[in-house]
Short mmCIF file of C-alpha atoms and ligand atoms in Angstrom, two decimals:
data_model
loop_
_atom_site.label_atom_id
_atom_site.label_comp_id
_atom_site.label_asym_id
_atom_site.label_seq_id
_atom_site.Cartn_x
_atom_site.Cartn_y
_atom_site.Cartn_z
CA UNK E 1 -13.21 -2.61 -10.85
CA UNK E 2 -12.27 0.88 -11.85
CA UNK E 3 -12.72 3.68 -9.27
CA UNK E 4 -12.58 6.68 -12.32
CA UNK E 5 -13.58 5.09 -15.43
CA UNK E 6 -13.38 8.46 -17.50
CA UNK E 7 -9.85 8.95 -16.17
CA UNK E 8 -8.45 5.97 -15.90
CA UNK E 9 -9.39 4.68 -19.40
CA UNK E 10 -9.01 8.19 -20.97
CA UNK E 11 -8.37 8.12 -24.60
CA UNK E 12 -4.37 8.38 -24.78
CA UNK E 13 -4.39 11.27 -27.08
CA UNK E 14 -7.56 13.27 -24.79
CA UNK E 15 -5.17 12.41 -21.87
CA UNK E 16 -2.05 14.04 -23.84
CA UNK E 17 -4.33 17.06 -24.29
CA UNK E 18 -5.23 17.32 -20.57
CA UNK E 19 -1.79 16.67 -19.46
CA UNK E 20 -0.69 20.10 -21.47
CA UNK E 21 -3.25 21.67 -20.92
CA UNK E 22 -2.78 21.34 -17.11
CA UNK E 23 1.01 21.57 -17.11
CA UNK E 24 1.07 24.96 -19.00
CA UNK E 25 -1.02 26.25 -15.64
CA UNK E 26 0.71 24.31 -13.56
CA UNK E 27 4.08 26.14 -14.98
CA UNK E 28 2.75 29.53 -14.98
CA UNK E 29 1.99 29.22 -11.46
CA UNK E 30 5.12 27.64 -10.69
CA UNK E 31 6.68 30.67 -12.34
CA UNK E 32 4.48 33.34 -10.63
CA UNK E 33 4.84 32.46 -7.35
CA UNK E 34 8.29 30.15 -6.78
CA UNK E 35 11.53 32.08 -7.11
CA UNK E 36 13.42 29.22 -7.63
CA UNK E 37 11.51 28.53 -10.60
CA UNK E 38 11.44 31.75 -11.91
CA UNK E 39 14.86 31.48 -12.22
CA UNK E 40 15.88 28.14 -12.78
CA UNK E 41 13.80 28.34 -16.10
CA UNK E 42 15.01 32.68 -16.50
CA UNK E 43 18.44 31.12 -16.38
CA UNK E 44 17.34 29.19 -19.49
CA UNK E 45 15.55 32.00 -21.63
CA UNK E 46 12.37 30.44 -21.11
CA UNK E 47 8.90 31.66 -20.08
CA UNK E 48 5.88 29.17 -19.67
CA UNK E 49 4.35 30.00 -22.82
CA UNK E 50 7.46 28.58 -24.76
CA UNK E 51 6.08 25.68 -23.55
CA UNK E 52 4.19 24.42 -26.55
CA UNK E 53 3.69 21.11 -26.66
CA UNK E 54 4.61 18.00 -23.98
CA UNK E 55 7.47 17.96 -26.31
CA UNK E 56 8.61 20.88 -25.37
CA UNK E 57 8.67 19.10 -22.46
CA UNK E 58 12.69 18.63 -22.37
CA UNK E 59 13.18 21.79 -22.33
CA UNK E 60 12.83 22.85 -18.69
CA UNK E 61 15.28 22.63 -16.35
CA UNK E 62 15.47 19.83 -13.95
CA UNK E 63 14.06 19.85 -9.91
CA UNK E 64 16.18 17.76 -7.57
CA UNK E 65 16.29 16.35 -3.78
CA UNK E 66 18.61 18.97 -3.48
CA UNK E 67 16.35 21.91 -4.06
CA UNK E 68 14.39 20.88 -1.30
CA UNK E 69 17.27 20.68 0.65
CA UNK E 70 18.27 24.60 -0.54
CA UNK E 71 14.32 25.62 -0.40
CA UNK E 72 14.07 24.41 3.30
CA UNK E 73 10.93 24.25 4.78
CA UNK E 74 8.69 26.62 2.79
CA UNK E 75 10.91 27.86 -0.04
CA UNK E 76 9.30 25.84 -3.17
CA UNK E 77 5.70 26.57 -1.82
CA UNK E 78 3.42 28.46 -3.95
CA UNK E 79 0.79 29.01 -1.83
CA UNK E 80 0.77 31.29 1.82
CA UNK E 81 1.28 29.23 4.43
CA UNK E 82 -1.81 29.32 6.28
CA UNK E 83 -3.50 27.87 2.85
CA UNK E 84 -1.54 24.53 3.91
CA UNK E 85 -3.68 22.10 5.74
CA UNK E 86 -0.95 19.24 6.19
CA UNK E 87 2.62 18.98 6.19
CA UNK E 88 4.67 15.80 5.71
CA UNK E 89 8.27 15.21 5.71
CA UNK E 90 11.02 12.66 4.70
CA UNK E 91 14.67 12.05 5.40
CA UNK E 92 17.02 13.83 3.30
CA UNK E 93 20.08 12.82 2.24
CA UNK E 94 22.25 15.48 5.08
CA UNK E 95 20.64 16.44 8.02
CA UNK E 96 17.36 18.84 7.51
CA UNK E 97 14.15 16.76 6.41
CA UNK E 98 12.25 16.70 2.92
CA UNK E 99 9.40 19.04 4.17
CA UNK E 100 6.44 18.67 1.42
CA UNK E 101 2.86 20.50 1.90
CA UNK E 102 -0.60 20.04 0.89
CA UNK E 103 -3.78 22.28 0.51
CA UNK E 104 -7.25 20.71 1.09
CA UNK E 105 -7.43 20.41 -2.77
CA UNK E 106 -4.21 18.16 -2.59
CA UNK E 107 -5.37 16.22 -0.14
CA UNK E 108 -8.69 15.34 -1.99
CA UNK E 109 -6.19 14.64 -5.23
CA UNK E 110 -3.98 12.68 -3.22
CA UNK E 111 -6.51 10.61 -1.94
CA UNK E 112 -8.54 10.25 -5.64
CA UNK E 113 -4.79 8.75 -6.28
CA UNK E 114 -4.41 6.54 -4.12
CA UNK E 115 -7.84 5.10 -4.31
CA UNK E 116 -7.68 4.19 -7.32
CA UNK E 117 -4.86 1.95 -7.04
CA UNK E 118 -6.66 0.58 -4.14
CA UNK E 119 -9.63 -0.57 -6.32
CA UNK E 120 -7.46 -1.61 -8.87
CA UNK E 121 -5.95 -4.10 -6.11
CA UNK E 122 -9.75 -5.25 -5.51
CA UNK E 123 -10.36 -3.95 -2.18
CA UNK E 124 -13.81 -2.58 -1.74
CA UNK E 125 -15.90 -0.91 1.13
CA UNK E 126 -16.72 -4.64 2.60
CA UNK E 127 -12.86 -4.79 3.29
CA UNK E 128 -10.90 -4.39 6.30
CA UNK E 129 -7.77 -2.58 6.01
CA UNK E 130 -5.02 -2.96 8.32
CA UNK E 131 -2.18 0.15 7.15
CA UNK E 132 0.89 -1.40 9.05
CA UNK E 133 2.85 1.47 8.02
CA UNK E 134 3.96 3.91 9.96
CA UNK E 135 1.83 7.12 10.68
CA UNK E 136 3.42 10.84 10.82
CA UNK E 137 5.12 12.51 8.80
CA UNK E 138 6.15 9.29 6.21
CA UNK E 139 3.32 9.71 3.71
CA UNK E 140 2.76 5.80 3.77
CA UNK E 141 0.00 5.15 6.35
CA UNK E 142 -2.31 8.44 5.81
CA UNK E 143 -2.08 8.92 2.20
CA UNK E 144 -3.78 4.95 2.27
CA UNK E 145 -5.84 6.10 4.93
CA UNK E 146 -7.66 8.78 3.35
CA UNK E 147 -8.54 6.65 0.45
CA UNK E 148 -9.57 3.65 2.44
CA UNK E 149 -11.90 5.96 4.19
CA UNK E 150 -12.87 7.53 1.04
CA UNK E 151 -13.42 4.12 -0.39
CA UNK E 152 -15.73 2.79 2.69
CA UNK E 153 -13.19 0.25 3.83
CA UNK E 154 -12.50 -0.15 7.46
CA UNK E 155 -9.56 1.54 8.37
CA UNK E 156 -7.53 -0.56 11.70
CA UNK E 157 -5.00 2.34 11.71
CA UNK E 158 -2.08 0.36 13.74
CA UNK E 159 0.81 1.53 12.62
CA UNK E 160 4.20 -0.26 11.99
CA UNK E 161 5.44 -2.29 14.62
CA UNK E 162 4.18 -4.21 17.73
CA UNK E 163 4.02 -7.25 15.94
CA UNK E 164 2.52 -9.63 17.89
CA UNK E 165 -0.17 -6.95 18.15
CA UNK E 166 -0.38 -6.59 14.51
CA UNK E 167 -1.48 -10.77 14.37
CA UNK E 168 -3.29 -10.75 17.10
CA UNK E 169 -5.60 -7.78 15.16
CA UNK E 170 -5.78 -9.46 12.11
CA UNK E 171 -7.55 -12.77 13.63
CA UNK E 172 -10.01 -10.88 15.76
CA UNK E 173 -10.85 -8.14 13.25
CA UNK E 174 -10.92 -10.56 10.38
CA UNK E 175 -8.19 -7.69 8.25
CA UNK E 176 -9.04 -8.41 4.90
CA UNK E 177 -6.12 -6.32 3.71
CA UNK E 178 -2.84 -5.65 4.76
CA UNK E 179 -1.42 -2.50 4.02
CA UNK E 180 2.67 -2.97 4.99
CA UNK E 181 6.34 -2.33 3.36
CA UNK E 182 7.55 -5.87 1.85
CA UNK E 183 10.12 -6.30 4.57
CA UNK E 184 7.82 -5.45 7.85
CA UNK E 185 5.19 -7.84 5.77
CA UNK E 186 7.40 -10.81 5.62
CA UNK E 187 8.47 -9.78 9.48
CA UNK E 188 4.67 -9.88 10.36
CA UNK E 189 4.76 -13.79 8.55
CA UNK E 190 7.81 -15.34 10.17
CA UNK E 191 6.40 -13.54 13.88
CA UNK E 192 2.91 -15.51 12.62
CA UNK E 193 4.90 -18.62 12.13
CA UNK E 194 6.83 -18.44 15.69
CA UNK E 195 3.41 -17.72 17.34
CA UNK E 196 2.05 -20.69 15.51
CA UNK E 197 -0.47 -18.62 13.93
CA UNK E 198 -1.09 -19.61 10.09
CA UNK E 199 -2.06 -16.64 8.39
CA UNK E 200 -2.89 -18.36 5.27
CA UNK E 201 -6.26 -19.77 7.16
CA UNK E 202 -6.50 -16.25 8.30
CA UNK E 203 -9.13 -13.35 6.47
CA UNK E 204 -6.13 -11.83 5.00
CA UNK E 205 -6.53 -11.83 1.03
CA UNK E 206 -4.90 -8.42 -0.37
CA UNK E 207 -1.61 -6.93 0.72
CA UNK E 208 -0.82 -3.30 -0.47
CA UNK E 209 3.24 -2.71 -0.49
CA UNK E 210 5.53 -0.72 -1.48
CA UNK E 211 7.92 2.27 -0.42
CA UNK E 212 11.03 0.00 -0.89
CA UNK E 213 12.41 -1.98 -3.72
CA UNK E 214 11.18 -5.90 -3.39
CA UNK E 215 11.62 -8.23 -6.26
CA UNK E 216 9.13 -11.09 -7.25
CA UNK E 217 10.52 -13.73 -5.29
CA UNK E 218 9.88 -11.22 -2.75
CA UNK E 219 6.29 -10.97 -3.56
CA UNK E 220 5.51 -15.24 -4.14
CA UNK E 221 7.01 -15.50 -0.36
CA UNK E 222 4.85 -12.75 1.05
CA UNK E 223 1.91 -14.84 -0.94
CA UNK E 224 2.55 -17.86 0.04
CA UNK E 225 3.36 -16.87 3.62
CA UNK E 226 0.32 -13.97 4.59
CA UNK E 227 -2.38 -15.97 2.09
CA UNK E 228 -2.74 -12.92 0.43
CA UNK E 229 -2.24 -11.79 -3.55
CA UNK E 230 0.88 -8.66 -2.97
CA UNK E 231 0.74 -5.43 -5.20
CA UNK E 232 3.16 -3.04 -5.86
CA UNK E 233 2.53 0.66 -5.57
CA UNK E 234 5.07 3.46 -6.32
CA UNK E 235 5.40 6.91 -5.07
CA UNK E 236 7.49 9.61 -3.35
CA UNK E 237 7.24 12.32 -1.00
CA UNK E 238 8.28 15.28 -2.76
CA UNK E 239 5.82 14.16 -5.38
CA UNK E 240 2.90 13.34 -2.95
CA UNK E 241 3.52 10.36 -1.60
CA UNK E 242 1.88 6.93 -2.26
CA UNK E 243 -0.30 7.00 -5.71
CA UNK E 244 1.68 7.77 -8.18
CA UNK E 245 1.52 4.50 -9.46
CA UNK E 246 0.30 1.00 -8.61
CA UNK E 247 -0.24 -2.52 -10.36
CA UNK E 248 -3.96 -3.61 -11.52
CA UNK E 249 -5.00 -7.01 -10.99
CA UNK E 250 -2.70 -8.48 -13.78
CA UNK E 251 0.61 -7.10 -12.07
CA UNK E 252 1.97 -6.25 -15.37
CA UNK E 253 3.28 -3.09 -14.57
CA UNK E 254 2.42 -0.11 -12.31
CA UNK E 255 -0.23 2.35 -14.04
CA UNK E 256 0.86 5.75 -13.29
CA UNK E 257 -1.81 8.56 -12.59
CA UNK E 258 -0.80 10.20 -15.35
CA UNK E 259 -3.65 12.99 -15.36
CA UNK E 260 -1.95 14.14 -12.07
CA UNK E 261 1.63 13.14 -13.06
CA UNK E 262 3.31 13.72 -16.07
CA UNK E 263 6.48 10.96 -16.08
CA UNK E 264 9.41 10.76 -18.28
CA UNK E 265 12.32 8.30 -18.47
CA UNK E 266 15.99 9.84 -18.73
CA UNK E 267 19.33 8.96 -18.88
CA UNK E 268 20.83 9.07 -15.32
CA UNK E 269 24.20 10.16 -16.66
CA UNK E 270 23.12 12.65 -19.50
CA UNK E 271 19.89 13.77 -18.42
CA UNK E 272 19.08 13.02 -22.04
CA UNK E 273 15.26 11.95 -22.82
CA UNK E 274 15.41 8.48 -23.56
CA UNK E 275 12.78 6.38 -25.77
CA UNK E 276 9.69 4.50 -24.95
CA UNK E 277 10.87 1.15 -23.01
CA UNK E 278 14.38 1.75 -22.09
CA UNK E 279 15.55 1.46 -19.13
CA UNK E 280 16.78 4.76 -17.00
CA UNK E 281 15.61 7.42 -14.77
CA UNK E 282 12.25 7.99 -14.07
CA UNK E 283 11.27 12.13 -13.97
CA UNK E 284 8.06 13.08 -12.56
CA UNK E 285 6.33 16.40 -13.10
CA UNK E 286 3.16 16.96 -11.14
CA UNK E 287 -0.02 18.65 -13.12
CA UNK E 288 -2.41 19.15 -10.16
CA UNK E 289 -0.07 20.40 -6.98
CA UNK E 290 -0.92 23.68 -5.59
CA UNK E 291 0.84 24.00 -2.80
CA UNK E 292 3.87 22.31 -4.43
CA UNK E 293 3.96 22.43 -8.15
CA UNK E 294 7.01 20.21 -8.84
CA UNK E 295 9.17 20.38 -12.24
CA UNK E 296 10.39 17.78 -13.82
CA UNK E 297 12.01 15.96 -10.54
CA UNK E 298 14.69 13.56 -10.77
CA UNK E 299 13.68 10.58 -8.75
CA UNK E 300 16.67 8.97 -8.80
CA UNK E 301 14.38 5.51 -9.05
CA UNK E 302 15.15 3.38 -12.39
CA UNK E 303 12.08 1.89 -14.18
CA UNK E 304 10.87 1.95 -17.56
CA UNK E 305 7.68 3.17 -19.26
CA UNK E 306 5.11 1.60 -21.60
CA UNK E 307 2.06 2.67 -22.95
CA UNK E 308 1.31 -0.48 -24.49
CA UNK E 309 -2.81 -0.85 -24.07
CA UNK E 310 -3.31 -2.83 -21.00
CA UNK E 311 -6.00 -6.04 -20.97
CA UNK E 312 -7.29 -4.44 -17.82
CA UNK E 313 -9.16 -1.65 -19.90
CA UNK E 314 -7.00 1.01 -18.30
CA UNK E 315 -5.33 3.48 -20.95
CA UNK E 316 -2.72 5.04 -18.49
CA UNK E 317 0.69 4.36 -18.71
CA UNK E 318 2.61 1.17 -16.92
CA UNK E 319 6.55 1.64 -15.32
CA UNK E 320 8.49 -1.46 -14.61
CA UNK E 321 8.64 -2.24 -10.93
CA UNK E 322 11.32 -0.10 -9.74
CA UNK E 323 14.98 -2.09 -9.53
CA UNK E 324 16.35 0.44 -7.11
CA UNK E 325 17.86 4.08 -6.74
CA UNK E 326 20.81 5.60 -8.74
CA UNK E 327 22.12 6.40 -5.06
CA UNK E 328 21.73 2.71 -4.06
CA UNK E 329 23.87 1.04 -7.03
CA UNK E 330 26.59 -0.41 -5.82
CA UNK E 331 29.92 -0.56 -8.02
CA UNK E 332 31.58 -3.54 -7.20
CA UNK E 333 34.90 -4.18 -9.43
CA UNK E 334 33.41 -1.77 -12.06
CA UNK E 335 29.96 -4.12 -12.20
CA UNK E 336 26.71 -2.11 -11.02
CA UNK E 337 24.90 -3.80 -9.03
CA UNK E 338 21.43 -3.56 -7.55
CA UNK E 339 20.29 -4.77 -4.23
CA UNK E 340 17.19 -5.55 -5.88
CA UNK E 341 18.88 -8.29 -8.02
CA UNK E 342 20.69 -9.78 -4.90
CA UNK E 343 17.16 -10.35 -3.37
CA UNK E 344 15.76 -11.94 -6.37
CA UNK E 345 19.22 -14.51 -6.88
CA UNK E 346 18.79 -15.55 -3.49
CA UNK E 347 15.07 -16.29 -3.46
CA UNK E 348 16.10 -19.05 -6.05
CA UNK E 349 17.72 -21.15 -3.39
CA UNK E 350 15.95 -23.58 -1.24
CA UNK E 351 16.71 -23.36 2.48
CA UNK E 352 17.31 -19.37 3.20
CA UNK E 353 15.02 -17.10 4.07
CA UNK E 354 14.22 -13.20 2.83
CA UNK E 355 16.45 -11.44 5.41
CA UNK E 356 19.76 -10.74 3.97
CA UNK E 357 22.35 -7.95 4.23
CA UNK E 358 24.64 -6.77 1.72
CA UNK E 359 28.17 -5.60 3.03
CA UNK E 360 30.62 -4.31 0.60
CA UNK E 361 34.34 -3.66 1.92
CA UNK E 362 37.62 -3.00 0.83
CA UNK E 363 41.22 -4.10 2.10
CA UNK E 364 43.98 -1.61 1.42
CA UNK E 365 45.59 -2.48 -1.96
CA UNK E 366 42.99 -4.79 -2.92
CA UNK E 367 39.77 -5.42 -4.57
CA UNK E 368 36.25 -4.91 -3.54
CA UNK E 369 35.02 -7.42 -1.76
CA UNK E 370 31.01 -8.43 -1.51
CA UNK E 371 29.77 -10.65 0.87
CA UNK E 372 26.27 -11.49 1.29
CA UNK E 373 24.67 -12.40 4.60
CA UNK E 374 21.75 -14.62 4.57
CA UNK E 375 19.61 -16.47 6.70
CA UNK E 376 18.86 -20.20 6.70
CA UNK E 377 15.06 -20.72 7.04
CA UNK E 378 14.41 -23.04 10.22
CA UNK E 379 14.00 -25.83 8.43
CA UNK E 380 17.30 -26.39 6.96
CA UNK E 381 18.73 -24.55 10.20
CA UNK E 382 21.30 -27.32 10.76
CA UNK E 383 24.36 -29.10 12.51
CA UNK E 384 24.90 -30.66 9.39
CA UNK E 385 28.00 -29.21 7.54
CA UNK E 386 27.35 -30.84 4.20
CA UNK E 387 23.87 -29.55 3.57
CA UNK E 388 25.47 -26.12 4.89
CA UNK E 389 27.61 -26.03 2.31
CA UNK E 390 25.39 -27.27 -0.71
CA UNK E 391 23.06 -24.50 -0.05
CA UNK E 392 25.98 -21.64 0.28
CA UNK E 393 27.64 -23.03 -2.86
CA UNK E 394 23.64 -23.01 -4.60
CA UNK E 395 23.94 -19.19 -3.16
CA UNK E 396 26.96 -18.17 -4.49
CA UNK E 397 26.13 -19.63 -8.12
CA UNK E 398 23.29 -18.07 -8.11
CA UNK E 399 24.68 -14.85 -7.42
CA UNK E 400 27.15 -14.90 -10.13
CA UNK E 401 24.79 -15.69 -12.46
CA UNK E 402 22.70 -13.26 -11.54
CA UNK E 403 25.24 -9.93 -11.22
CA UNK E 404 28.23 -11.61 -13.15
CA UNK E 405 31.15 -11.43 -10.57
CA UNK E 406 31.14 -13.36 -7.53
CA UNK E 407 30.10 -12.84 -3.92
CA UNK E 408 31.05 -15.07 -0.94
CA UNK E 409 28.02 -16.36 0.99
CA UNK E 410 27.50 -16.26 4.90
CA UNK E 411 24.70 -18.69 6.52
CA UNK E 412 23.72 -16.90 9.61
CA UNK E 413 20.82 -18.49 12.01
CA UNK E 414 17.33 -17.67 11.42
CA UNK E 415 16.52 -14.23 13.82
CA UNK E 416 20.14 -12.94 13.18
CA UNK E 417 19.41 -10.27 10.76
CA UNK E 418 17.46 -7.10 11.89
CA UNK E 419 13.98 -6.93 11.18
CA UNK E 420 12.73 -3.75 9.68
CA UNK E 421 9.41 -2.41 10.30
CA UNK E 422 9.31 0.23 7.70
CA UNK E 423 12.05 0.09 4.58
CA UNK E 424 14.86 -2.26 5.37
CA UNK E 425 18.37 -1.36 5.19
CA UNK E 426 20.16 -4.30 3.23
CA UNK E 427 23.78 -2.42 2.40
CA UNK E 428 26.46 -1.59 4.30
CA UNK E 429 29.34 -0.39 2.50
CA UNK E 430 32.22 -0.03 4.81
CA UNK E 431 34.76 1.31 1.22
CA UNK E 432 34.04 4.82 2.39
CA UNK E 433 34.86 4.96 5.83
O1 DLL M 1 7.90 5.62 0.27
C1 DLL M 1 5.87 6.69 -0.46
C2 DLL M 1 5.16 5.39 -0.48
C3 DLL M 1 4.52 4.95 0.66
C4 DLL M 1 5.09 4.63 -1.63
C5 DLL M 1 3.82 3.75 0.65
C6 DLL M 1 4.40 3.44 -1.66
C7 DLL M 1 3.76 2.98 -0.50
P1 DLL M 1 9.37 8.22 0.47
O2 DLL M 1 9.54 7.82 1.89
O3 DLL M 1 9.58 9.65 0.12
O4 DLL M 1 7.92 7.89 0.00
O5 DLL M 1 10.32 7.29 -0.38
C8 DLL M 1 10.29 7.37 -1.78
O6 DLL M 1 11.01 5.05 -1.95
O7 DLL M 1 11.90 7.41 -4.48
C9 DLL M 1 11.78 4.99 -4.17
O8 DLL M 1 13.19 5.01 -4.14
C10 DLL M 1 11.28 4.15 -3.01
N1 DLL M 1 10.04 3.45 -3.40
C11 DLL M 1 8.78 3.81 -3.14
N2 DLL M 1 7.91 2.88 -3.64
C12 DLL M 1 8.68 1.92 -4.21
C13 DLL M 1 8.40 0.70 -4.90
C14 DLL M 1 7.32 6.64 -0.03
N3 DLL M 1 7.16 0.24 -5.07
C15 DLL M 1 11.29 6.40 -2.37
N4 DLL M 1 9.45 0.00 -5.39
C16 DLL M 1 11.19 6.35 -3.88
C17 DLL M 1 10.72 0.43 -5.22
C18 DLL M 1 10.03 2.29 -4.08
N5 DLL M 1 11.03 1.55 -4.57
#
């Protein structure tokens, strides 16, 4: 099903002429009424109507995290205040939050957005939705909850955490769909599992996820553990929050509202532009904010774009699942590394579970050292040291296949790792301090 069939499957080149249309108003605003903007694009000799085509497009300066930072609360607003309806917020990188606004027009956008990708996961107005992600000021449970309301779907609005709780709901209310971060999803299956609760017999059939990087091992265990087919969906506060893009039911890629968000791939080094299908930094510029027209933002997320037509009739755009954050590379003896690929060598091995930590630490005068803590799934939990040590060796192999240098291996007991009920932390790099 389609939620906006005149959107969604838009003629590419009608949708290029929309998207410049609305980005030369959404620039002239932008210029009007933010300072910053004025002079961030002054400082390059341009005015909004040099703007000529989405070519043009490189031109403008880039917007990043730390803007917000510098722009703190109200600063990149382009609207009074009391226009604002709702306020959310995200941690920055040092101290003061990401503080990002919306008029009632945003919020009707934001939740047109969002319910598309809904619909495109197959959830109707017979479904009950269970958003398992935490409400206030993280976008992640009321940007879903507007469009499940919108939609007709029951909304269970829960919350993250209080596990036992969360199962407990999902039998009596028959939840249909599970709306939950990869890592507090898989935390909701292994709680199941101790509480000898199967949820595969359960109503559960959709899970909605995102908000963190997960890799596709991630997604067959969440599967195979909730009884439930797992989507992807992308997005970012300072851009709105969930829907900026989302996987239809092929999972080929995540179809970015691109009649709301313009998106460009760059290179995180150069800022250069960087062709259709490579691999770099994803740039969003929004075409329909009004209370927070953003330029050309530097997500600091790595993907890839195609516009390749998709079987599922949609013409709008597909990125990659996102491998991770520029800021969340590790360099480890010169080698990047992305958590992301840790999480998707280790799924390959029989006999450990999805709860891992990365911990990355250097000795004076010698080499980086990575070390990988996993957990042994309860089944293989045992006193026997040579099956131990065939599934650490099967680790370790797989690992240096998978990031090309070599990482040692700790088995730790099932339970040992923290559970996360909202994104999980999986480094901890202990070279800095
Ligand atoms: O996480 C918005 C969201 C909520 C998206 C619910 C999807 C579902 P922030 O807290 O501002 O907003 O975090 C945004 O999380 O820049 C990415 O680095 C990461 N991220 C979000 N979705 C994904 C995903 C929400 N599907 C930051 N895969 C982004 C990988 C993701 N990383």
């Amino acid at each position: 099903m389609i939620w906006n069939e005149e959107r969604e499957k838009m003629d590419r080149h009608k949708l290029r002429e929309l998207q410049f249309e609305l980005l030369r108003a959404q620039l002239e605003r932008a210029y009007e009424l933010v300072p910053f903007y004025r002079q961030a694009m002054r400082q390059r000799g341009l005015r909004p109507a040099d703007i000529r085509s989405l070519e043009d497009l490189p031109l403008l300066p880039f917007t990043r995290k730390a803007d917000f930072a510098d722009n703190y609360p109200f600063g990149l607003l382009a609207v009074p205040k009391r226009e604002l309806v709702r306020i959310h917020a995200s941690s920055g990188t040092t101290g003061k939050p990401i503080v990002v606004a919306y008029t009632r027009r945003d919020l009707d956008s934001w939740r047109e957005v969002c319910v598309r990708q809904l619909v495109a996961a197959g959830v109707t107005a017979d479904d009950t939705m269970q958003i398992a992600m935490g409400y206030g000021l993280f976008t992640g449970a009321l940007g879903w909850h507007g469009a499940a309301e919108l939609l007709g779907a029951t909304v269970v609005p829960i919350s993250a955490g209080n596990t036992r709780r969360q199962i407990m709901l999902i039998q009596d209310l028959e939840t249909t769909v599970l709306c939950a971060t990869p890592s507090y999803a898989i935390h909701i299956a292994e709680e199941a599992e101790r509480m000898g609760v199967d949820l595969r017999e359960s109503s559960l059939r959709i899970g909605i996820h995102g908000a963190e990087p997960w890799s596709e091992g991630m997604r067959r265990e969440i599967e195979e553990r909730c009884g439930l087919k797992a989507y992807d969906t992308y997005g970012l506060s300072e851009i709105v929050g969930p829907g900026v893009s989302a996987e239809c039911e092929l999972q080929n890629g995540l179809h970015v509202n691109e009649d709301h968000f313009l998106v460009e791939i760059v290179d995180p080094n150069t800022g250069e532009p960087l062709p259709p299908g490579a691999q770099g930094e994803l740039v969003i510029t929004t075409l329909t904010k009004e209370a927070l027209p953003v330029i050309r933002y530097r997500t600091g997320d790595i993907s890839s774009l195609s516009d390749a037509p998709c079987p599922c009739g949609r013409t709008l755009a597909r990125m990659a699942r996102v491998r991770g954050r520029t800021d969340d590379m590790l360099i480890i003896r010169g080698v990047n590394v992305f958590p992301s690929q840790v999480e998707a060598a280790l799924l390959q091995v029989q006999g450990i579970w999805p709860q891992y930590q990365i911990i990355v630490d250097r000795q004076p005068g010698s080499m980086d050292e990575l070390e990988v803590q996993v957990e042994l799934s309860p089944a293989a939990f045992t006193d026997e040291i040579a099956s131990l040590r065939r599934i650490q060796e099967e680790a370790e192999q797989a690992l240096q296949e998978a990031l090309g240098i070599s990482a040692r291996v700790r088995l730790v007991e099932p339970g040992t790792i923290e559970r996360s009920t909202g994104k999980a932390k999986r480094v901890i790099d202990r070279r800095a301090t």
